[in-house]
XYZ file of C-alpha atoms in Angstrom:
389
model
C 16.498 31.340 4.049
C 15.557 32.771 0.674
C 16.781 32.403 -2.880
C 17.001 35.545 -4.963
C 16.527 33.578 -8.168
C 13.094 32.401 -7.071
C 10.068 34.558 -7.934
C 8.711 33.933 -4.452
C 11.879 35.107 -2.680
C 11.250 37.362 0.286
C 7.801 35.927 1.012
C 6.970 33.334 3.637
C 6.247 30.172 1.633
C 5.801 27.500 4.241
C 3.643 25.547 1.782
C 6.717 24.679 -0.316
C 10.402 24.506 0.568
C 13.633 22.615 -0.040
C 15.079 20.323 2.612
C 18.544 18.821 2.736
C 19.649 15.831 4.830
C 19.514 17.936 8.004
C 15.944 18.900 7.175
C 14.979 15.265 6.665
C 16.583 14.358 9.995
C 14.750 17.213 11.670
C 11.475 15.981 10.189
C 11.759 12.705 12.079
C 12.787 14.502 15.288
C 9.923 16.982 15.071
C 7.346 14.268 14.487
C 8.676 12.210 17.390
C 8.666 15.357 19.515
C 4.985 15.731 18.717
C 4.395 12.297 20.206
C 4.108 10.404 16.936
C 5.388 6.936 16.152
C 7.325 7.386 12.913
C 7.143 4.463 10.480
C 9.196 4.361 7.318
C 11.299 2.196 5.009
C 14.510 0.605 6.234
C 16.749 -2.269 5.168
C 16.324 -5.577 6.992
C 16.572 -9.254 6.086
C 17.457 -8.614 2.459
C 14.517 -6.323 1.736
C 13.288 -2.780 2.230
C 10.639 -3.102 4.907
C 8.501 -0.733 6.951
C 9.458 -0.300 10.584
C 9.623 2.268 13.360
C 12.337 4.837 12.751
C 14.416 6.448 15.481
C 16.116 8.767 12.999
C 16.368 9.488 9.290
C 19.699 7.643 9.268
C 17.718 4.375 9.331
C 16.221 5.131 5.906
C 17.584 3.012 3.008
C 20.122 5.580 1.802
C 21.960 4.261 -1.236
C 19.744 1.225 -1.736
C 17.558 0.347 -4.680
C 15.732 -2.790 -5.764
C 15.532 -5.035 -8.816
C 12.049 -6.383 -9.426
C 10.525 -8.936 -11.749
C 7.692 -11.420 -11.589
C 8.507 -13.677 -8.646
C 11.812 -11.891 -7.987
C 13.006 -9.203 -5.555
C 16.639 -8.201 -4.952
C 18.337 -5.325 -3.186
C 21.029 -3.480 -5.088
C 23.510 -0.824 -4.123
C 23.181 2.593 -5.726
C 25.984 4.962 -6.583
C 24.197 7.874 -4.932
C 22.801 8.225 -1.430
C 19.147 8.481 -2.428
C 16.820 7.527 0.414
C 13.638 6.798 -1.545
C 14.873 5.515 -4.932
C 13.258 2.122 -4.512
C 9.940 0.535 -5.389
C 7.347 -0.936 -3.063
C 8.571 -3.666 -0.722
C 6.714 -6.670 0.666
C 4.731 -4.611 3.173
C 2.228 -1.843 2.786
C 0.814 0.608 5.303
C -2.138 -1.756 5.657
C 0.026 -3.702 8.114
C -0.230 -0.806 10.571
C -3.737 0.474 9.849
C -5.415 -2.913 9.439
C -3.103 -5.272 11.379
C -3.021 -8.944 10.524
C -3.851 -10.119 14.061
C -6.075 -8.304 16.577
C -7.627 -9.599 19.805
C -11.295 -8.634 19.963
C -12.281 -9.861 23.414
C -11.261 -12.200 26.203
C -13.350 -14.116 28.730
C -12.676 -15.790 32.069
C -14.682 -18.187 34.210
C -14.586 -17.540 37.942
C -14.282 -20.401 40.490
C -18.038 -20.219 41.025
C -18.583 -20.679 37.275
C -19.656 -17.114 36.549
C -18.211 -15.850 33.239
C -16.844 -12.372 32.624
C -16.176 -10.964 29.158
C -13.929 -7.995 28.438
C -13.973 -6.238 25.086
C -10.494 -5.318 23.917
C -9.730 -1.624 24.170
C -8.482 -0.299 20.846
C -4.958 1.028 21.138
C -4.687 4.563 19.840
C -1.341 5.158 18.177
C -0.407 8.545 16.771
C 1.303 7.425 13.573
C 3.450 9.360 11.141
C 4.067 7.441 7.918
C 7.222 8.606 6.143
C 7.691 7.523 2.528
C 4.140 6.775 1.380
C 4.228 6.167 -2.376
C 1.405 7.685 -4.446
C 0.064 4.192 -5.179
C -0.059 3.480 -1.450
C -1.564 6.890 -0.776
C -4.420 5.889 -3.050
C -4.604 2.478 -1.376
C -5.112 4.189 1.988
C -7.945 6.238 0.507
C -9.516 3.011 -0.772
C -9.246 1.419 2.667
C -10.783 4.582 4.133
C -13.875 4.038 1.970
C -14.067 0.332 2.750
C -13.333 0.351 6.480
C -14.452 3.772 7.662
C -16.657 5.303 4.990
C -19.531 2.853 4.821
C -22.319 1.654 7.041
C -20.117 -0.813 8.931
C -17.038 0.930 10.268
C -14.064 -0.917 11.649
C -13.118 0.467 15.087
C -9.585 -0.969 14.866
C -8.916 0.802 11.587
C -10.497 4.034 12.821
C -8.394 4.061 15.994
C -5.185 3.797 13.956
C -6.136 5.876 10.935
C -7.654 8.871 12.718
C -5.038 11.592 12.920
C -2.310 9.646 11.113
C 0.241 12.029 9.558
C 1.081 11.030 5.985
C 4.326 12.035 4.274
C 4.145 11.064 0.617
C 7.228 10.542 -1.519
C 6.737 10.937 -5.250
C 8.229 8.203 -7.418
C 11.125 9.104 -9.686
C 12.331 5.553 -10.486
C 9.459 3.096 -11.069
C 10.204 -0.606 -10.855
C 9.842 -3.194 -13.586
C 6.517 -4.336 -12.113
C 4.974 -0.891 -11.539
C 1.862 0.118 -13.493
C 0.240 2.866 -11.424
C -0.290 5.088 -14.474
C -2.520 2.406 -16.019
C -4.684 2.539 -12.906
C -5.126 6.309 -13.069
C -2.767 7.427 -10.317
C 0.874 8.124 -9.571
C 3.755 8.640 -9.764
C 2.839 12.129 -8.540
C 1.119 12.603 -5.181
C -2.155 14.380 -5.852
C -4.089 14.493 -2.572
C -4.494 12.977 0.857
C -1.069 13.818 2.291
C 0.138 16.174 5.003
C 3.564 16.608 3.403
C 4.860 15.481 0.018
C 8.536 15.039 -0.818
C 10.229 14.772 -4.199
C 13.825 13.603 -3.951
C 16.288 15.295 -6.303
C 19.901 14.177 -6.765
C 21.874 16.092 -9.403
C 24.911 18.304 -9.829
C 23.321 20.861 -7.516
C 23.252 18.332 -4.660
C 20.943 15.950 -2.811
C 17.769 17.589 -1.622
C 14.003 17.231 -1.247
C 11.318 19.493 -2.627
C 8.705 19.536 0.136
C 5.159 20.841 -0.021
C 2.413 20.799 2.544
C -1.074 19.454 2.012
C -2.674 20.288 5.359
C -2.480 22.827 8.145
C -0.544 20.410 10.334
C 1.777 19.679 7.445
C 2.469 23.380 7.027
C 3.102 23.717 10.770
C 5.585 20.842 10.751
C 7.348 22.216 7.681
C 7.706 25.584 9.411
C 9.715 23.898 12.198
C 12.259 22.359 9.832
C 15.521 23.882 8.597
C 14.816 24.682 4.971
C 15.309 27.119 2.156
C 12.811 28.608 -0.225
C 11.995 26.391 -3.161
C 14.048 27.545 -6.162
C 13.071 27.280 -9.804
C 15.778 24.733 -10.647
C 14.710 22.336 -7.903
C 11.053 22.675 -8.850
C 11.800 21.960 -12.494
C 14.110 19.037 -11.695
C 11.498 17.494 -9.404
C 8.700 17.921 -11.938
C 10.828 16.474 -14.724
C 11.823 13.443 -12.629
C 8.187 12.627 -11.835
C 7.054 13.240 -15.419
C 9.796 10.977 -16.762
C 8.848 8.272 -14.259
C 5.292 8.288 -15.604
C 6.699 7.391 -19.035
C 8.874 4.562 -17.692
C 6.353 2.237 -16.101
C 7.527 -1.373 -16.223
C 4.041 -2.779 -16.826
C 0.717 -1.607 -18.223
C -2.888 -2.704 -18.364
C -4.701 -3.078 -21.691
C -6.318 0.233 -22.727
C -9.871 -1.003 -22.211
C -12.554 -0.814 -19.544
C -11.213 -3.449 -17.143
C -14.546 -3.685 -15.361
C -16.250 -4.705 -18.596
C -13.367 -6.976 -19.582
C -13.687 -8.940 -16.343
C -17.477 -9.099 -16.497
C -17.674 -10.358 -20.077
C -14.960 -13.027 -19.919
C -15.842 -15.204 -16.949
C -15.638 -18.362 -19.074
C -12.463 -17.507 -20.981
C -9.974 -20.314 -21.606
C -7.218 -18.139 -20.123
C -8.481 -18.867 -16.614
C -7.399 -22.498 -17.069
C -3.929 -21.434 -18.181
C -3.232 -19.127 -15.255
C -4.669 -21.414 -12.611
C -2.463 -24.262 -13.843
C 0.351 -22.114 -12.414
C -1.450 -20.760 -9.335
C -0.605 -22.389 -5.984
C -3.581 -20.807 -4.190
C -1.085 -19.637 -1.575
C -2.714 -16.222 -1.139
C 0.574 -14.279 -1.277
C -0.998 -11.768 -3.657
C -3.754 -10.949 -1.169
C -1.347 -10.682 1.768
C 0.915 -8.133 0.039
C -1.909 -6.254 -1.685
C -2.343 -2.828 -0.022
C -6.148 -2.918 -0.401
C -7.162 -6.524 0.336
C -8.934 -6.398 3.682
C -10.706 -9.748 4.273
C -10.574 -11.266 7.754
C -11.757 -14.277 9.705
C -12.102 -14.978 13.429
C -10.470 -17.595 15.605
C -11.478 -18.581 19.132
C -8.820 -20.027 21.440
C -8.889 -21.324 25.000
C -6.314 -22.338 27.552
C -5.898 -25.928 28.734
C -8.174 -25.417 31.735
C -11.044 -24.067 29.677
C -11.352 -21.129 32.076
C -9.909 -18.520 29.709
C -10.920 -17.841 26.125
C -10.060 -15.226 23.509
C -11.369 -14.226 20.112
C -8.874 -13.008 17.530
C -9.445 -11.382 14.171
C -6.970 -12.554 11.529
C -6.271 -11.684 7.923
C -7.896 -14.128 5.549
C -7.667 -14.726 1.813
C -10.184 -15.580 -0.882
C -7.654 -18.212 -1.993
C -8.364 -20.202 1.164
C -10.619 -23.157 0.372
C -12.689 -22.468 3.491
C -13.130 -18.782 2.697
C -16.367 -19.456 0.798
C -17.414 -22.432 2.926
C -21.170 -22.669 3.415
C -23.379 -25.477 4.640
C -22.753 -28.287 2.170
C -19.297 -27.231 1.000
C -17.171 -24.449 -0.462
C -18.667 -22.203 -3.131
C -15.287 -21.832 -4.866
C -13.733 -25.277 -4.642
C -11.206 -25.013 -7.494
C -8.082 -22.853 -7.930
C -9.622 -21.571 -11.146
C -12.676 -20.233 -9.368
C -10.601 -18.674 -6.588
C -8.115 -16.898 -8.872
C -10.964 -15.666 -11.042
C -12.768 -14.376 -7.958
C -9.726 -12.385 -6.835
C -8.908 -10.821 -10.205
C -12.473 -10.038 -11.256
C -13.195 -8.503 -7.848
C -9.998 -6.475 -7.732
C -10.377 -5.059 -11.247
C -14.127 -5.306 -11.777
C -16.762 -5.758 -9.108
C -14.854 -3.589 -6.628
C -16.386 -0.736 -8.624
C -19.861 -2.013 -7.774
C -19.092 -2.186 -4.054
C -16.837 0.800 -3.460
C -16.911 3.017 -6.535
C -13.378 2.450 -7.809
C -10.931 -0.242 -8.800
C -9.313 -2.153 -5.949
C -5.935 -2.126 -7.726
C -3.494 0.786 -7.446
C -0.751 -0.563 -9.733
C 1.923 -1.123 -7.085
C 2.981 -4.486 -8.581
C 3.487 -6.265 -5.245
C 1.296 -9.199 -6.257
C 3.526 -9.774 -9.290
C 6.801 -9.634 -7.362
C 5.736 -11.807 -4.452
C 3.936 -14.510 -6.432
C 6.160 -17.626 -6.081
C 5.327 -18.705 -9.636
C 5.558 -15.222 -11.141
C 1.925 -14.793 -12.171
C 1.462 -11.282 -13.540
C -2.047 -9.818 -13.379
C -1.225 -7.315 -16.147
C -0.227 -10.211 -18.407
C -3.468 -11.990 -17.554
C -5.531 -8.897 -18.322
C -3.814 -8.516 -21.688
C -4.367 -12.227 -22.420
C -8.072 -11.980 -21.571
C -8.370 -8.926 -23.805
C -6.579 -10.702 -26.663
C -8.764 -13.788 -26.330
C -11.907 -11.667 -26.300
C -10.748 -9.747 -29.386
C -9.988 -12.950 -31.276
C -13.349 -14.377 -30.333
C -15.145 -11.259 -31.577
C -13.225 -11.346 -34.871
C -13.816 -15.015 -35.524
C -16.662 -15.565 -38.041
């Protein structure tokens, strides 16, 4: 299909097109037909969660969210938008870097001889539908941490290799979003196979779709579509541009790496840790936290044993346990470790910040601790200290 009003009418433009609901439904069918397990947002248990999708009908059409520090609520929308919601409690880390993985198992034969079997890594051909730009950047960060360095994680590699990523640009940021402060979003810039921008206006409900890879272009070519028209392009660009100006949170306009480094003894750490429960929720929902521990288990006979890798958190008292005791024995030291690593020393290890501005840690903190508020408070305290004679 072509549109005479578009300057590209009459040319094959598989790199950019407009999809309607039928095109979105076909996208899921085509990906499943290519043998991929399609994961995307859906409504369950009072939240928008990530799960396997059988069809595009399972997407959260007509649902939005209300977010604040320590608060998350679903709300009905007047339109049927499928992606007009902010990040939920899960991130794509749950599928690429799962919270529980068996590494090996061992059995003892009747004659006492042991046998050990390394766990084969399951190779799943994933297609992630609805990856927000903040999460797209989080995946790139995990790529550097878990597959780009000297020590590569075979579990991550087996799940990440070949994963098909469908980004969805944000047009309605939540009250806890601050991706612009972290130098990314709400536009999808790189790292995707397809990118969608949802547009709902008087001209209808549709998706501007562009490809970012050869496979993305091939998939797009299989979908019912029409040539991208000027009005849809402009509406999509305006929606994303407006979203960038409507972030619910922001970081102080300073070098956060330096701010963290130079304020390790600030009084603000005492204030925030008086509210911190050391529960580790912020690390569990963070799309880039990757720490793990191991656990060995046996059956009652002692003839079968397994080793499991589990997510761990720097808020756990035993996380820094060495001979003689824990290095970080107080909530103050553990919160400071998390925030200064995420915003500061992550640069030293991996060349970027570990925060993408998704706001999950703010929403899912049971006491509503807001890392942007803490960064502003540290900056204010440092400024006052510098200005005090």
